[in-house]
């Protein structure tokens, strides 16, 4: 079997490089032809080369195999007509490689009976290959004008193609708005809320105390603020406790939360048998994201004369249980200007030079020193009454 290698190249001719590709379960192949158009208009087609590869042992889909050979499949042509970022990793990498290697290329569809790569991907015996005119000469439509070539089939829309990367919808979630976030002082916030409650009661024609605020009014204002913070960040927990269901959030479920008579989420814990007060045994639960946690921590930090983390944590936990309190305490202390100013800094003195006898060469034991940790006590036994010196 003789393989012709001659290509009719001469001056004044125009040349087109035509490639064909196809794939099957056995492998995939590509065949390239040079289409030479003379000045007179006559067309000759010459076989330049072909390449075949076996299909991988790992089972793969036919469209993937066809894409590996840049085949003329309808799916592959639709893949190549879209951006590579729209598909999964394998297809995306292959499309990017093809589009980068041949950025200017016209992709057309060829039927299997006119595709010479079909002979290579499906395999032929030597006797059959010798008589395969389609493989050696190329399809007959290459001899006609390129304008008359069929453009192929209609492309498939992106939503109907396989291997499409699932769309990732990014929803920007805004943190819940806390109406008390404008306050910078815990005491001021509680007193303002207590005054507003008095005003609302007066608008409802109720008897209202006009003198100084009572402790009961301040406690009621605090309960109102805590419930507002819990409704912002613990809405699911409150819903589960109201329905009598198990709390889904693991970090909160470990605290055995429950709703008291006022509708406040409190920590159950294991302090039922103590003689502490009710609010100390079951502190109110406050999320670390809430502005209320910062106000409470800042209040006790100032009240305890800018106490450290341990004392500050103990003071806050006497009435409130802040989830992740260490982070809140660290944030409050780091942002305290007074603590930053008076924070002691251990001075680092410059080290003195080493003594000369430790740096200069000398004979062994020419310089000997003995260090004692403490004074040695000695008892004088020569006297009648021994004494220690």
Coordinates of C-alpha atoms in Angstrom, one line a residue:
X1 CA 0.0 0.0 0.0
X2 CA 1.5 3.3 -1.2
X3 CA 0.8 6.5 0.6
X4 CA 1.1 9.6 -1.7
X5 CA 2.9 12.5 0.0
X6 CA 2.9 15.0 -2.9
X7 CA 1.0 18.3 -2.5
X8 CA 0.5 20.4 -5.6
X9 CA 1.8 23.7 -4.3
X10 CA 2.7 26.4 -6.8
X11 CA 2.8 30.2 -7.1
X12 CA -0.6 32.0 -7.4
X13 CA -2.6 29.2 -5.8
X14 CA -4.9 29.7 -2.8
X15 CA -4.9 27.1 0.0
X16 CA -7.4 26.0 2.6
X17 CA -6.6 23.7 5.5
X18 CA -9.6 21.3 6.1
X19 CA -9.8 19.1 9.2
X20 CA -12.2 16.4 10.0
X21 CA -12.7 14.7 13.4
X22 CA -14.9 12.0 14.8
X23 CA -15.1 9.7 17.8
X24 CA -16.6 6.4 18.8
X25 CA -16.4 4.1 21.9
X26 CA -13.2 2.6 20.5
X27 CA -11.3 5.9 20.0
X28 CA -11.2 9.3 18.3
X29 CA -9.4 10.5 15.3
X30 CA -8.6 13.6 13.2
X31 CA -7.7 13.8 9.5
X32 CA -6.3 17.0 7.8
X33 CA -6.4 17.8 4.1
X34 CA -4.9 20.6 2.0
X35 CA -7.3 22.1 -0.5
X36 CA -5.4 23.8 -3.3
X37 CA -7.3 26.1 -5.7
X38 CA -5.4 27.0 -8.9
X39 CA -5.7 30.3 -10.9
X40 CA -7.9 28.5 -13.4
X41 CA -10.3 27.5 -10.6
X42 CA -9.5 23.8 -10.5
X43 CA -9.4 22.3 -7.0
X44 CA -7.2 19.5 -5.8
X45 CA -7.3 17.9 -2.3
X46 CA -4.2 16.2 -0.8
X47 CA -4.0 14.2 2.4
X48 CA -1.6 15.8 4.9
X49 CA -1.9 13.5 7.9
X50 CA -4.1 11.8 10.4
X51 CA -4.0 11.1 14.1
X52 CA -5.9 8.5 16.1
X53 CA -6.1 7.8 19.9
X54 CA -7.7 5.0 21.8
X55 CA -10.6 5.9 24.1
X56 CA -9.6 5.9 27.7
X57 CA -10.2 2.8 29.8
X58 CA -12.3 4.8 32.1
X59 CA -15.9 4.9 30.8
X60 CA -16.6 8.3 29.2
X61 CA -19.6 9.7 27.3
X62 CA -19.6 10.0 23.5
X63 CA -19.8 13.8 23.6
X64 CA -16.7 13.9 25.8
X65 CA -14.8 11.7 23.4
X66 CA -16.0 13.8 20.4
X67 CA -14.8 16.9 22.2
X68 CA -11.4 15.3 22.8
X69 CA -11.1 15.2 19.0
X70 CA -13.0 18.4 18.4
X71 CA -15.6 16.3 16.5
X72 CA -18.4 17.6 14.4
X73 CA -21.1 16.5 16.8
X74 CA -24.0 18.8 17.3
X75 CA -23.3 18.9 21.0
X76 CA -19.6 19.7 20.5
X77 CA -20.3 22.4 18.0
X78 CA -22.7 24.0 20.5
X79 CA -20.1 23.7 23.2
X80 CA -17.5 25.5 21.0
X81 CA -20.0 28.3 20.3
X82 CA -20.2 29.3 24.0
X83 CA -17.7 30.5 26.6
X84 CA -15.7 27.8 28.4
X85 CA -16.6 29.1 31.8
X86 CA -20.2 27.9 31.3
X87 CA -19.3 24.2 31.6
X88 CA -17.8 21.8 34.0
X89 CA -14.1 21.3 34.5
X90 CA -13.3 18.7 31.8
X91 CA -15.4 20.3 29.1
X92 CA -14.3 23.8 30.1
X93 CA -10.6 23.0 29.9
X94 CA -10.9 21.3 26.5
X95 CA -12.9 24.1 25.0
X96 CA -10.4 26.7 26.3
X97 CA -7.5 24.7 24.8
X98 CA -9.3 24.4 21.4
X99 CA -10.3 28.1 21.3
X100 CA -6.8 29.2 22.3
X101 CA -5.0 27.0 19.7
X102 CA -7.2 28.0 16.8
X103 CA -9.0 31.2 17.7
X104 CA -9.9 31.9 14.0
X105 CA -11.7 28.9 12.7
X106 CA -15.0 28.0 11.0
X107 CA -16.8 25.0 12.4
X108 CA -19.2 23.1 10.1
X109 CA -21.1 19.9 10.5
X110 CA -20.3 16.9 8.3
X111 CA -22.4 13.7 8.1
X112 CA -20.9 10.4 9.1
X113 CA -21.0 9.1 5.5
X114 CA -18.9 12.1 4.3
X115 CA -16.5 12.2 7.3
X116 CA -13.1 10.6 6.5
X117 CA -12.3 10.6 10.3
X118 CA -15.1 8.1 10.7
X119 CA -12.8 5.5 9.0
X120 CA -10.0 6.1 11.4
X121 CA -12.0 6.3 14.7
X122 CA -14.0 3.1 14.0
X123 CA -11.1 1.2 12.5
X124 CA -10.5 -0.5 9.1
X125 CA -8.6 -3.6 8.0
X126 CA -5.6 -3.0 5.8
X127 CA -7.4 -4.4 2.8
X128 CA -10.4 -2.1 3.5
X129 CA -8.2 0.9 4.1
X130 CA -6.5 0.4 0.7
X131 CA -9.9 0.8 -1.0
X132 CA -11.2 3.7 1.2
X133 CA -11.4 6.5 -1.3
X134 CA -13.1 8.7 1.2
X135 CA -10.0 8.6 3.5
X136 CA -7.4 9.1 0.8
X137 CA -9.2 11.7 -1.4
X138 CA -11.4 13.3 1.2
X139 CA -15.2 14.0 0.7
X140 CA -16.3 15.1 -2.7
X141 CA -17.8 18.4 -1.5
X142 CA -14.3 19.7 -1.0
X143 CA -13.9 19.9 -4.8
X144 CA -16.8 22.3 -5.0
X145 CA -16.9 26.0 -4.0
X146 CA -16.7 26.7 -0.3
X147 CA -19.9 28.8 -0.4
X148 CA -21.9 25.8 -1.4
X149 CA -20.8 23.8 1.7
X150 CA -23.6 23.0 4.1
X151 CA -23.3 25.0 7.4
X152 CA -24.6 22.0 9.3
X153 CA -27.3 21.8 11.9
X154 CA -28.9 24.2 14.3
X155 CA -27.0 24.8 17.5
X156 CA -28.4 23.7 20.9
X157 CA -29.3 26.3 23.5
X158 CA -27.1 26.5 26.5
X159 CA -29.8 25.4 29.0
X160 CA -30.3 22.1 27.0
X161 CA -26.6 21.2 26.7
X162 CA -25.0 18.6 29.0
X163 CA -22.0 19.3 31.2
X164 CA -23.3 22.8 32.0
X165 CA -21.9 24.3 35.2
X166 CA -24.7 24.8 37.7
X167 CA -25.5 28.4 38.1
X168 CA -24.4 29.9 41.4
X169 CA -26.8 32.6 42.6
X170 CA -25.1 34.9 45.0
X171 CA -27.6 36.6 47.3
X172 CA -26.2 39.4 49.3
X173 CA -27.7 39.1 52.8
X174 CA -27.8 42.2 54.8
X175 CA -27.5 41.9 58.6
X176 CA -30.8 42.5 60.5
X177 CA -31.3 46.0 61.5
X178 CA -31.2 46.7 65.2
X179 CA -33.2 49.8 66.1
X180 CA -31.0 50.3 69.2
X181 CA -27.7 50.3 67.2
X182 CA -27.6 54.1 67.4
X183 CA -26.8 54.0 71.1
X184 CA -23.2 53.9 72.4
X185 CA -24.1 53.6 76.1
X186 CA -26.0 50.8 77.8
X187 CA -27.3 52.9 80.6
X188 CA -28.5 55.7 78.3
X189 CA -30.2 53.1 76.1
X190 CA -32.1 51.5 78.9
X191 CA -33.3 54.9 80.3
X192 CA -34.4 56.1 76.9
X193 CA -36.4 52.9 76.3
X194 CA -38.0 53.2 79.8
X195 CA -39.0 56.8 79.1
X196 CA -40.5 55.7 75.8
X197 CA -42.5 53.1 77.5
X198 CA -43.9 55.7 79.9
X199 CA -44.8 57.9 77.0
X200 CA -46.7 55.0 75.3
X201 CA -48.5 54.2 78.5
X202 CA -49.5 57.8 78.9
X203 CA -50.8 57.9 75.3
X204 CA -53.0 54.9 76.2
X205 CA -54.5 56.8 79.1
X206 CA -52.8 54.7 81.7
X207 CA -51.6 55.8 85.1
X208 CA -47.9 56.6 84.7
X209 CA -45.3 57.5 87.4
X210 CA -43.9 60.9 86.8
X211 CA -41.0 60.9 89.2
X212 CA -37.7 59.1 88.9
X213 CA -37.5 55.8 87.0
X214 CA -38.0 52.7 89.1
X215 CA -35.9 49.6 88.9
X216 CA -38.9 47.6 87.6
X217 CA -39.2 50.0 84.7
X218 CA -35.5 49.6 83.9
X219 CA -35.8 45.8 84.1
X220 CA -38.8 45.9 81.7
X221 CA -36.9 48.1 79.3
X222 CA -34.0 45.7 79.4
X223 CA -36.3 42.7 78.7
X224 CA -37.7 44.6 75.7
X225 CA -34.3 45.2 74.2
X226 CA -33.1 41.6 74.8
X227 CA -36.2 40.2 73.1
X228 CA -35.6 42.5 70.2
X229 CA -32.0 41.2 69.8
X230 CA -33.2 37.6 70.1
X231 CA -35.9 38.1 67.5
X232 CA -33.2 39.4 65.1
X233 CA -30.7 36.6 65.4
X234 CA -32.4 33.7 67.1
X235 CA -35.7 33.6 65.1
X236 CA -35.3 29.9 64.3
X237 CA -34.5 29.0 67.9
X238 CA -37.5 30.9 69.2
X239 CA -39.7 29.2 66.6
X240 CA -38.5 25.8 67.7
X241 CA -39.0 26.5 71.4
X242 CA -42.5 27.9 70.8
X243 CA -43.6 24.8 68.9
X244 CA -41.9 22.5 71.4
X245 CA -39.5 21.2 68.9
X246 CA -35.8 20.3 69.3
X247 CA -33.4 23.2 68.6
X248 CA -31.7 22.7 65.3
X249 CA -28.6 24.9 65.9
X250 CA -26.1 22.7 67.6
X251 CA -24.2 25.4 69.4
X252 CA -27.4 26.7 71.0
X253 CA -28.9 23.3 71.6
X254 CA -26.0 22.4 74.0
X255 CA -27.1 25.2 76.3
X256 CA -30.6 23.7 76.9
X257 CA -32.4 27.0 76.1
X258 CA -36.0 27.6 77.1
X259 CA -38.6 30.4 77.0
X260 CA -39.5 32.0 80.3
X261 CA -42.8 33.6 81.2
X262 CA -41.9 36.8 79.5
X263 CA -40.9 35.1 76.2
X264 CA -37.1 35.6 76.7
X265 CA -34.7 32.8 75.7
X266 CA -32.7 31.8 78.7
X267 CA -29.9 29.2 79.2
X268 CA -31.0 26.0 81.0
X269 CA -27.6 24.8 82.1
X270 CA -27.0 22.5 85.1
X271 CA -27.3 24.9 88.0
X272 CA -30.8 24.0 89.0
X273 CA -29.7 22.9 92.5
X274 CA -27.9 26.1 93.4
X275 CA -29.2 28.8 95.7
X276 CA -28.5 31.6 93.3
X277 CA -31.1 33.9 92.0
X278 CA -33.2 33.0 89.0
X279 CA -31.5 35.4 86.7
X280 CA -28.1 34.2 87.6
X281 CA -29.0 30.5 87.3
X282 CA -30.6 31.1 83.9
X283 CA -28.9 34.0 82.2
X284 CA -30.5 35.6 79.1
X285 CA -29.1 34.4 75.8
X286 CA -27.5 37.2 73.7
X287 CA -25.9 36.6 70.2
X288 CA -22.4 37.9 69.7
X289 CA -23.4 39.6 66.5
X290 CA -25.9 41.8 68.3
X291 CA -25.0 45.4 69.2
X292 CA -26.5 44.7 72.7
X293 CA -23.6 42.3 73.5
X294 CA -21.1 45.1 72.8
X295 CA -23.0 47.6 74.9
X296 CA -23.3 45.2 77.9
X297 CA -19.6 44.3 77.7
X298 CA -18.6 48.0 77.4
X299 CA -20.8 48.9 80.4
X300 CA -19.2 46.4 82.7
X301 CA -15.7 47.2 81.4
X302 CA -16.2 50.8 82.4
X303 CA -18.0 49.9 85.7
X304 CA -15.1 47.6 86.8
X305 CA -12.5 50.2 86.1
X306 CA -11.4 48.8 82.8
X307 CA -11.1 45.2 84.0
X308 CA -9.2 42.5 82.2
X309 CA -10.8 39.7 80.1
X310 CA -11.4 37.2 82.9
X311 CA -13.0 39.6 85.4
X312 CA -15.1 41.2 82.6
X313 CA -16.3 37.8 81.4
X314 CA -17.4 36.8 84.9
X315 CA -19.3 40.1 85.4
X316 CA -21.2 39.8 82.1
X317 CA -22.1 36.2 82.7
X318 CA -23.8 37.0 86.0
X319 CA -26.9 38.1 84.0
X320 CA -26.2 37.5 80.3
X321 CA -24.9 34.5 78.3
X322 CA -23.2 36.0 75.3
X323 CA -22.4 33.3 72.7
X324 CA -18.7 33.6 71.8
X325 CA -18.1 36.1 74.6
X326 CA -14.3 36.0 74.3
X327 CA -14.5 37.6 70.9
X328 CA -16.7 40.4 72.1
X329 CA -14.5 41.0 75.2
X330 CA -11.4 41.1 73.1
X331 CA -13.0 43.5 70.7
X332 CA -14.2 45.9 73.5
X333 CA -10.8 45.9 75.3
X334 CA -8.8 46.5 72.0
X335 CA -11.0 49.5 71.1
X336 CA -10.8 51.1 74.5
X337 CA -8.7 54.2 74.3
X338 CA -8.0 54.4 78.0
X339 CA -6.7 50.8 78.1
X340 CA -4.5 51.4 75.1
X341 CA -3.0 54.5 76.8
X342 CA -2.3 53.0 80.2
X343 CA -1.4 49.5 79.1
X344 CA 2.1 48.8 80.6
X345 CA 4.8 47.9 78.3
X346 CA 7.7 45.8 79.7
X347 CA 10.9 47.7 78.9
X348 CA 13.5 45.6 77.1
X349 CA 17.0 46.8 78.3
X350 CA 20.0 46.6 76.0
X351 CA 22.1 43.6 76.9
X352 CA 25.6 44.4 78.3
X353 CA 28.7 43.1 76.7
X354 CA 30.0 39.7 77.7
X355 CA 33.0 39.8 80.1
X356 CA 36.5 39.6 78.7
X357 CA 37.5 36.3 80.3
X358 CA 34.5 34.6 78.5
X359 CA 35.6 35.8 75.1
X360 CA 39.4 35.5 75.1
X361 CA 41.2 32.2 74.8
X362 CA 42.8 30.9 78.0
X363 CA 44.2 27.7 79.5
X364 CA 41.6 25.3 81.1
X365 CA 40.7 26.3 84.7
X366 CA 42.7 29.5 84.5
X367 CA 39.5 31.3 85.3
X368 CA 37.1 29.6 87.7
X369 CA 33.9 31.0 89.1
X370 CA 31.3 29.6 91.4
X371 CA 27.7 30.9 91.6
X372 CA 25.5 30.2 94.6
X373 CA 21.7 30.6 94.4
X374 CA 21.2 31.5 98.1
X375 CA 23.5 32.3 101.1
X376 CA 24.8 29.1 102.8
X377 CA 24.1 28.7 106.5
X378 CA 27.0 27.5 108.7
X379 CA 26.8 26.3 112.3
X380 CA 29.7 27.1 114.6
X381 CA 30.2 23.9 116.7
X382 CA 33.3 25.2 118.6
X383 CA 31.2 27.2 121.0
X384 CA 29.2 25.8 123.9
X385 CA 26.0 27.2 122.3
X386 CA 26.1 26.7 118.6
X387 CA 25.1 29.6 116.5
X388 CA 24.2 29.8 112.8
X389 CA 26.0 32.4 110.6

